[in-house]
mmCIF file of C-alpha atoms and ligand atoms in Angstrom:
data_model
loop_
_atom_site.group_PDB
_atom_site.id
_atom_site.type_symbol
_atom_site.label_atom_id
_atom_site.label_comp_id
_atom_site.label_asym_id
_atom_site.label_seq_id
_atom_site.Cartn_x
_atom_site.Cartn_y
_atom_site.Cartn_z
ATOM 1 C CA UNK A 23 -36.273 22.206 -96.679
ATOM 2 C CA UNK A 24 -34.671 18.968 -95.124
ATOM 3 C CA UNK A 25 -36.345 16.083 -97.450
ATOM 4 C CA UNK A 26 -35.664 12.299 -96.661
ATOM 5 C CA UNK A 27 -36.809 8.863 -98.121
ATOM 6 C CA UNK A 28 -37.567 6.311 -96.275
ATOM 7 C CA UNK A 29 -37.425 3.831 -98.832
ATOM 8 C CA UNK A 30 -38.430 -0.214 -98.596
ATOM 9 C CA UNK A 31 -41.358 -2.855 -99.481
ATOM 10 C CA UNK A 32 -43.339 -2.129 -96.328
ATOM 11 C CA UNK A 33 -45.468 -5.523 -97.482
ATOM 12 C CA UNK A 34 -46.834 -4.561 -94.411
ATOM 13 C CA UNK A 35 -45.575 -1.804 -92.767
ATOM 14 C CA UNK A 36 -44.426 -2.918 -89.353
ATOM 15 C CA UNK A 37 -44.284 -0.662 -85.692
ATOM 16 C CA UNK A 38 -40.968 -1.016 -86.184
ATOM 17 C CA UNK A 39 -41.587 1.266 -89.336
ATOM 18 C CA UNK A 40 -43.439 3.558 -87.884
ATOM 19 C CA UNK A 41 -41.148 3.749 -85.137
ATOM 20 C CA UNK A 42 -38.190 4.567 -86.968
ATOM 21 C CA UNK A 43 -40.982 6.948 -89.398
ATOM 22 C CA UNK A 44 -41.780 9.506 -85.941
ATOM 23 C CA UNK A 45 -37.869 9.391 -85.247
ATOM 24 C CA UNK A 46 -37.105 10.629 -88.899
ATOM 25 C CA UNK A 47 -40.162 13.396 -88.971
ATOM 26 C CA UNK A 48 -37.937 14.679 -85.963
ATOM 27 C CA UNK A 49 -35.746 15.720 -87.958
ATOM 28 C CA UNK A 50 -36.794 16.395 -91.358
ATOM 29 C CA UNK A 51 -39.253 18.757 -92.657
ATOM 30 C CA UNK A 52 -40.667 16.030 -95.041
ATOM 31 C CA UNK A 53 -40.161 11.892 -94.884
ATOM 32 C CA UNK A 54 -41.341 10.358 -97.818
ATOM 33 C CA UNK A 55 -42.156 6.681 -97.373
ATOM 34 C CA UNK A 56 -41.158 5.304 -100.844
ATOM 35 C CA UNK A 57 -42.402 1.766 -101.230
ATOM 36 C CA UNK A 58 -40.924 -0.145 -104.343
ATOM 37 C CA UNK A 59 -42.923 -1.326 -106.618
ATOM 38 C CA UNK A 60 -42.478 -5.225 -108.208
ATOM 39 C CA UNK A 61 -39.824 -5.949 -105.401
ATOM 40 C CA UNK A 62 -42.024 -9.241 -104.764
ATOM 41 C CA UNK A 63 -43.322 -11.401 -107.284
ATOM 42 C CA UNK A 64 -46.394 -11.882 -105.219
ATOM 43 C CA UNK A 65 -46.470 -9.211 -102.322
ATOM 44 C CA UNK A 66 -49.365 -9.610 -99.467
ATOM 45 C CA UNK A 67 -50.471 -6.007 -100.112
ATOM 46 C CA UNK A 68 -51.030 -4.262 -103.444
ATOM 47 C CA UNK A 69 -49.085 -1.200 -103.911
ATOM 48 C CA UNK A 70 -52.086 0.829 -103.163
ATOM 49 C CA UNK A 71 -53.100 -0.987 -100.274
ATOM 50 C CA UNK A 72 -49.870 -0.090 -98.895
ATOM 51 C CA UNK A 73 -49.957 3.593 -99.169
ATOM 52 C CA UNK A 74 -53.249 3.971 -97.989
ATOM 53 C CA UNK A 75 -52.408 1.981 -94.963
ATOM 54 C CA UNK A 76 -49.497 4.406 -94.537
ATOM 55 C CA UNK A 77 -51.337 7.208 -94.891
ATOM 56 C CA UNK A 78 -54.097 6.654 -92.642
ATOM 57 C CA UNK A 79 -50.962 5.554 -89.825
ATOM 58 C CA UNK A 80 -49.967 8.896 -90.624
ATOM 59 C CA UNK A 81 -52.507 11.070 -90.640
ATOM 60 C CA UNK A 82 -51.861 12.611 -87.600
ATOM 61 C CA UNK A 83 -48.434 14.003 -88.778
ATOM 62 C CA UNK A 84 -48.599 15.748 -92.725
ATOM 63 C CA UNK A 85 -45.012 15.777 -92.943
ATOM 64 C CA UNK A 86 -44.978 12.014 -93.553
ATOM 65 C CA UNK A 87 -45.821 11.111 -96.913
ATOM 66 C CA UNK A 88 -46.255 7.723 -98.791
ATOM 67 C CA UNK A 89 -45.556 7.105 -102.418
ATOM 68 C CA UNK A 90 -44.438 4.167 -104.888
ATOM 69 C CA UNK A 91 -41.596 4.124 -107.136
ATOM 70 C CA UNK A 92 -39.545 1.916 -109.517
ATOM 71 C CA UNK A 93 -36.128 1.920 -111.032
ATOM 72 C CA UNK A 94 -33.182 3.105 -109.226
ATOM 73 C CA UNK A 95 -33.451 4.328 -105.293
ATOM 74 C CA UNK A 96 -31.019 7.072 -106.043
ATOM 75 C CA UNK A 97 -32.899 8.709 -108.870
ATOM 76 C CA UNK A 98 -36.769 9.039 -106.768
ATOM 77 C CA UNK A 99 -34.270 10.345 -104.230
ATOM 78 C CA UNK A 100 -33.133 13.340 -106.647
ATOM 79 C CA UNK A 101 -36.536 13.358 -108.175
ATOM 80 C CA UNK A 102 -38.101 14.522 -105.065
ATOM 81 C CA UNK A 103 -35.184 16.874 -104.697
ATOM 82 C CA UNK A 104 -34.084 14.977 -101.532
ATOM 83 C CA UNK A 105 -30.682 14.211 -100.216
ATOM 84 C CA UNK A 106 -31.011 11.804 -97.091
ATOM 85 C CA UNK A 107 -31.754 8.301 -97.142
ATOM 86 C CA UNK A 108 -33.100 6.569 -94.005
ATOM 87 C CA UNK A 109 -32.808 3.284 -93.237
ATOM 88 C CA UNK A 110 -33.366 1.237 -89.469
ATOM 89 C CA UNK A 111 -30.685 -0.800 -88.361
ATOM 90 C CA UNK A 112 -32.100 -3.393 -85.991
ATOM 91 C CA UNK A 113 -29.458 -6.109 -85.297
ATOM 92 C CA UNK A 114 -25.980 -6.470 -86.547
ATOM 93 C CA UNK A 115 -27.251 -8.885 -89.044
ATOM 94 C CA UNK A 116 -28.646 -6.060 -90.471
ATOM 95 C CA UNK A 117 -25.159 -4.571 -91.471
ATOM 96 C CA UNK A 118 -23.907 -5.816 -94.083
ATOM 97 C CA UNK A 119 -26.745 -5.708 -96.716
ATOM 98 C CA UNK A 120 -27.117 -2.298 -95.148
ATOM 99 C CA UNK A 121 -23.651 -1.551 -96.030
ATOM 100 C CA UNK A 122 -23.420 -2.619 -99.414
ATOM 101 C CA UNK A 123 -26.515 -0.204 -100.247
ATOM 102 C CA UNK A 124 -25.784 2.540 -98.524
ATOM 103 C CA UNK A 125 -22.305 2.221 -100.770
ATOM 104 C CA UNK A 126 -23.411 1.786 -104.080
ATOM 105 C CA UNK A 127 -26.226 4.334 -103.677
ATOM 106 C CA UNK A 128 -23.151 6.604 -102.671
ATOM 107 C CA UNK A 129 -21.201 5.427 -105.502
ATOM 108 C CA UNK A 130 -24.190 6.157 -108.006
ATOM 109 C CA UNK A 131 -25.184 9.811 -106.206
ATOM 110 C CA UNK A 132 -22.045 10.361 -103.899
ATOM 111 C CA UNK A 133 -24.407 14.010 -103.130
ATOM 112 C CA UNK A 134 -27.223 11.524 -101.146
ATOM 113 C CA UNK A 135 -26.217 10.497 -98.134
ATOM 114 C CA UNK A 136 -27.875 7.396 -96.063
ATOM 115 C CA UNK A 137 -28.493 7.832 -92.355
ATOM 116 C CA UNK A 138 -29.413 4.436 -90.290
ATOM 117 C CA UNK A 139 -31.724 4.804 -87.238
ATOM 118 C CA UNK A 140 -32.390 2.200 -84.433
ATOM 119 C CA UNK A 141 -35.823 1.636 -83.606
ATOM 120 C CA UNK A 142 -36.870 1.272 -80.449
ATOM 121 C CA UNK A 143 -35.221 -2.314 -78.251
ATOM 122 C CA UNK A 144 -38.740 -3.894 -78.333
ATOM 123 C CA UNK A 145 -39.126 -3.751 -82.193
ATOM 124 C CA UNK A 146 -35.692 -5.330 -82.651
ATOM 125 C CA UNK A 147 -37.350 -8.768 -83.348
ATOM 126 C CA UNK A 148 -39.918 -7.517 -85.969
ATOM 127 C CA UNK A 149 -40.000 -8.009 -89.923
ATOM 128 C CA UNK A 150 -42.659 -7.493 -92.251
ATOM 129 C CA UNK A 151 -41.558 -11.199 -92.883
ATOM 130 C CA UNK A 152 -42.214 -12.658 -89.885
ATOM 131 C CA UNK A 153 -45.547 -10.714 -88.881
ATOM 132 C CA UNK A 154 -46.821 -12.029 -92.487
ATOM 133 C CA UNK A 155 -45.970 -15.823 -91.470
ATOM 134 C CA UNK A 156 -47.254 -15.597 -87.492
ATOM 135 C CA UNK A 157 -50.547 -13.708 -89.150
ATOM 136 C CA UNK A 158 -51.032 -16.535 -91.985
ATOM 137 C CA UNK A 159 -50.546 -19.237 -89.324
ATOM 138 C CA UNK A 160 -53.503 -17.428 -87.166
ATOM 139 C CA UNK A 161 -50.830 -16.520 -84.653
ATOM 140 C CA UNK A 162 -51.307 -12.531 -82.863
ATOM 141 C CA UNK A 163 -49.311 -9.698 -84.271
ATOM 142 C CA UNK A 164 -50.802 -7.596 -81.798
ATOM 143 C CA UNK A 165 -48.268 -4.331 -81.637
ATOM 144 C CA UNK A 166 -45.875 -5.467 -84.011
ATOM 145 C CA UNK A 167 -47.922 -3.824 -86.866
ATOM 146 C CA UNK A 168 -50.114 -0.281 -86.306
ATOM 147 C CA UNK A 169 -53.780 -1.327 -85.659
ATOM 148 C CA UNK A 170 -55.145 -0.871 -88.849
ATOM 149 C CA UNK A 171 -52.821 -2.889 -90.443
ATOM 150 C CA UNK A 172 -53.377 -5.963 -87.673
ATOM 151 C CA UNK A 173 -57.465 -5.478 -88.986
ATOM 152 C CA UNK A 174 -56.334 -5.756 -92.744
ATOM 153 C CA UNK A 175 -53.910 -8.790 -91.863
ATOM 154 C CA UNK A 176 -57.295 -10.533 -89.891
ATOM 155 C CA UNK A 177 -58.983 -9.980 -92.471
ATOM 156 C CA UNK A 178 -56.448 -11.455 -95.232
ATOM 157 C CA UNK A 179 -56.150 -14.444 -92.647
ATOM 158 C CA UNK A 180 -60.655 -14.772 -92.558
ATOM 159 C CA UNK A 181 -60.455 -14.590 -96.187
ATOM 160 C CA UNK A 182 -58.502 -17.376 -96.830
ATOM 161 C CA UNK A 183 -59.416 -19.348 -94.108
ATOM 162 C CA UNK A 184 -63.247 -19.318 -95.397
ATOM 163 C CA UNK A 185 -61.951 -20.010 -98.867
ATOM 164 C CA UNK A 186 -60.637 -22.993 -97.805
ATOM 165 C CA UNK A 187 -63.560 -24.623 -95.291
HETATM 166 O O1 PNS B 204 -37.515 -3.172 -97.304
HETATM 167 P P1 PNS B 204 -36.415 -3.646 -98.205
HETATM 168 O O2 PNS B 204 -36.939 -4.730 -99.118
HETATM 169 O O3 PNS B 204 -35.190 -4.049 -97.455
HETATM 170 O O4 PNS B 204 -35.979 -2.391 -99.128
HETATM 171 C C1 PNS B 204 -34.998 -2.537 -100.120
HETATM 172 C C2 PNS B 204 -34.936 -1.288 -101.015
HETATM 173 C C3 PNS B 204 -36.283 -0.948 -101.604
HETATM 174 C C4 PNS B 204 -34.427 -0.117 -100.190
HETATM 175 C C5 PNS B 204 -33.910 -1.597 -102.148
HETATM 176 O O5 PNS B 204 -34.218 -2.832 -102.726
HETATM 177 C C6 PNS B 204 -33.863 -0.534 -103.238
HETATM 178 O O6 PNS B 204 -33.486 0.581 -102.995
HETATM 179 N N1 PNS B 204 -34.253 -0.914 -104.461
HETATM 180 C C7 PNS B 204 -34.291 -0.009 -105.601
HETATM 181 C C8 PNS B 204 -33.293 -0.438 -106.682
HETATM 182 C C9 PNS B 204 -31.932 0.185 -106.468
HETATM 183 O O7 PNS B 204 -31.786 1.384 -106.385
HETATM 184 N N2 PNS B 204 -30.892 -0.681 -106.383
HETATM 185 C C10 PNS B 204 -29.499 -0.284 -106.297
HETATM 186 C C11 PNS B 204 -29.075 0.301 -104.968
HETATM 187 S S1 PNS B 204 -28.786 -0.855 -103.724
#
């Protein structure tokens, strides 16, 4: 059984994601999309809100799961009995944070091994950053994020909008 984690905040998940998310079931028999808990202080998305949103994304294809963990990358990864992380490279700029990760978590489990996937050209631009400041400023993020994540974002953006009128 070929197990990888995807791991990140996914605060939201982005097409981009789910991009690089179809690539990986490709070629694994399970892709667990591990979102980590407490990375942000104040994250857009609960936890929960975030799995569920990954889930439904994925319903169509069970060997994607979605799950939450905390501590050290490298330890959910043996956890789940898993031996490939994936990450998505976009630009060059991601690199070198990309390096230093993919070296420690080799120094601390030299056994797991990190594999880096481009997402498609036209998701090059996108960040979970980003789509969360265009969405906040009322601004489309039409196809940057899966559908039902552009109706939770709307909503967030009504919410607080009416809160303040
Ligand atoms: O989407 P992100 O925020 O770039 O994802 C970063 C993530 C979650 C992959 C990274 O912060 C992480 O693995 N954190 C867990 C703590 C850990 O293992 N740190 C040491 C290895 S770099």
């Amino acid at each position: 059984m070929r197990i990888a984690v995807f791991p990140g905040s996914f605060d939201p998940l982005t097409s981009g994601h789910v991009d690089i998310i179809r690539r990986g079931a490709k070629m694994f028999d399970r892709i667990i999309v591990a979102i980590l808990l407490n990375a942000e202080k104040a994250p857009l998305f609960t936890a929960a809100e975030r799995v569920r949103l990954i889930r439904e994304v994925f319903t169509d294809t069970p060997s994607v799961e979605a799950d939450t963990f905390d501590g050290l990358l490298v330890d959910y990864v043996r956890r789940q009995q898993a031996h490939v992380i994936v990450r998505g490279l976009r630009a060059v700029s991601d690199f070198e944070y990309e390096m230093q990760m993919a070296l420690m978590n080799r120094h601390l489990s030299p056994d797991v091994e990190t594999v880096f996937m481009m997402p498609a050209e036209q998701y090059t631009y996108v960040s979970s950053r980003l789509v969360k400041e265009v969405a906040s400023l009322g601004g489309s993020v039409h196809g940057l994020v899966p559908d039902a994540v552009e109706a939770r974002l709307l909503e967030k953006h009504r919410a607080r909008t009416s809160q303040k009128a």
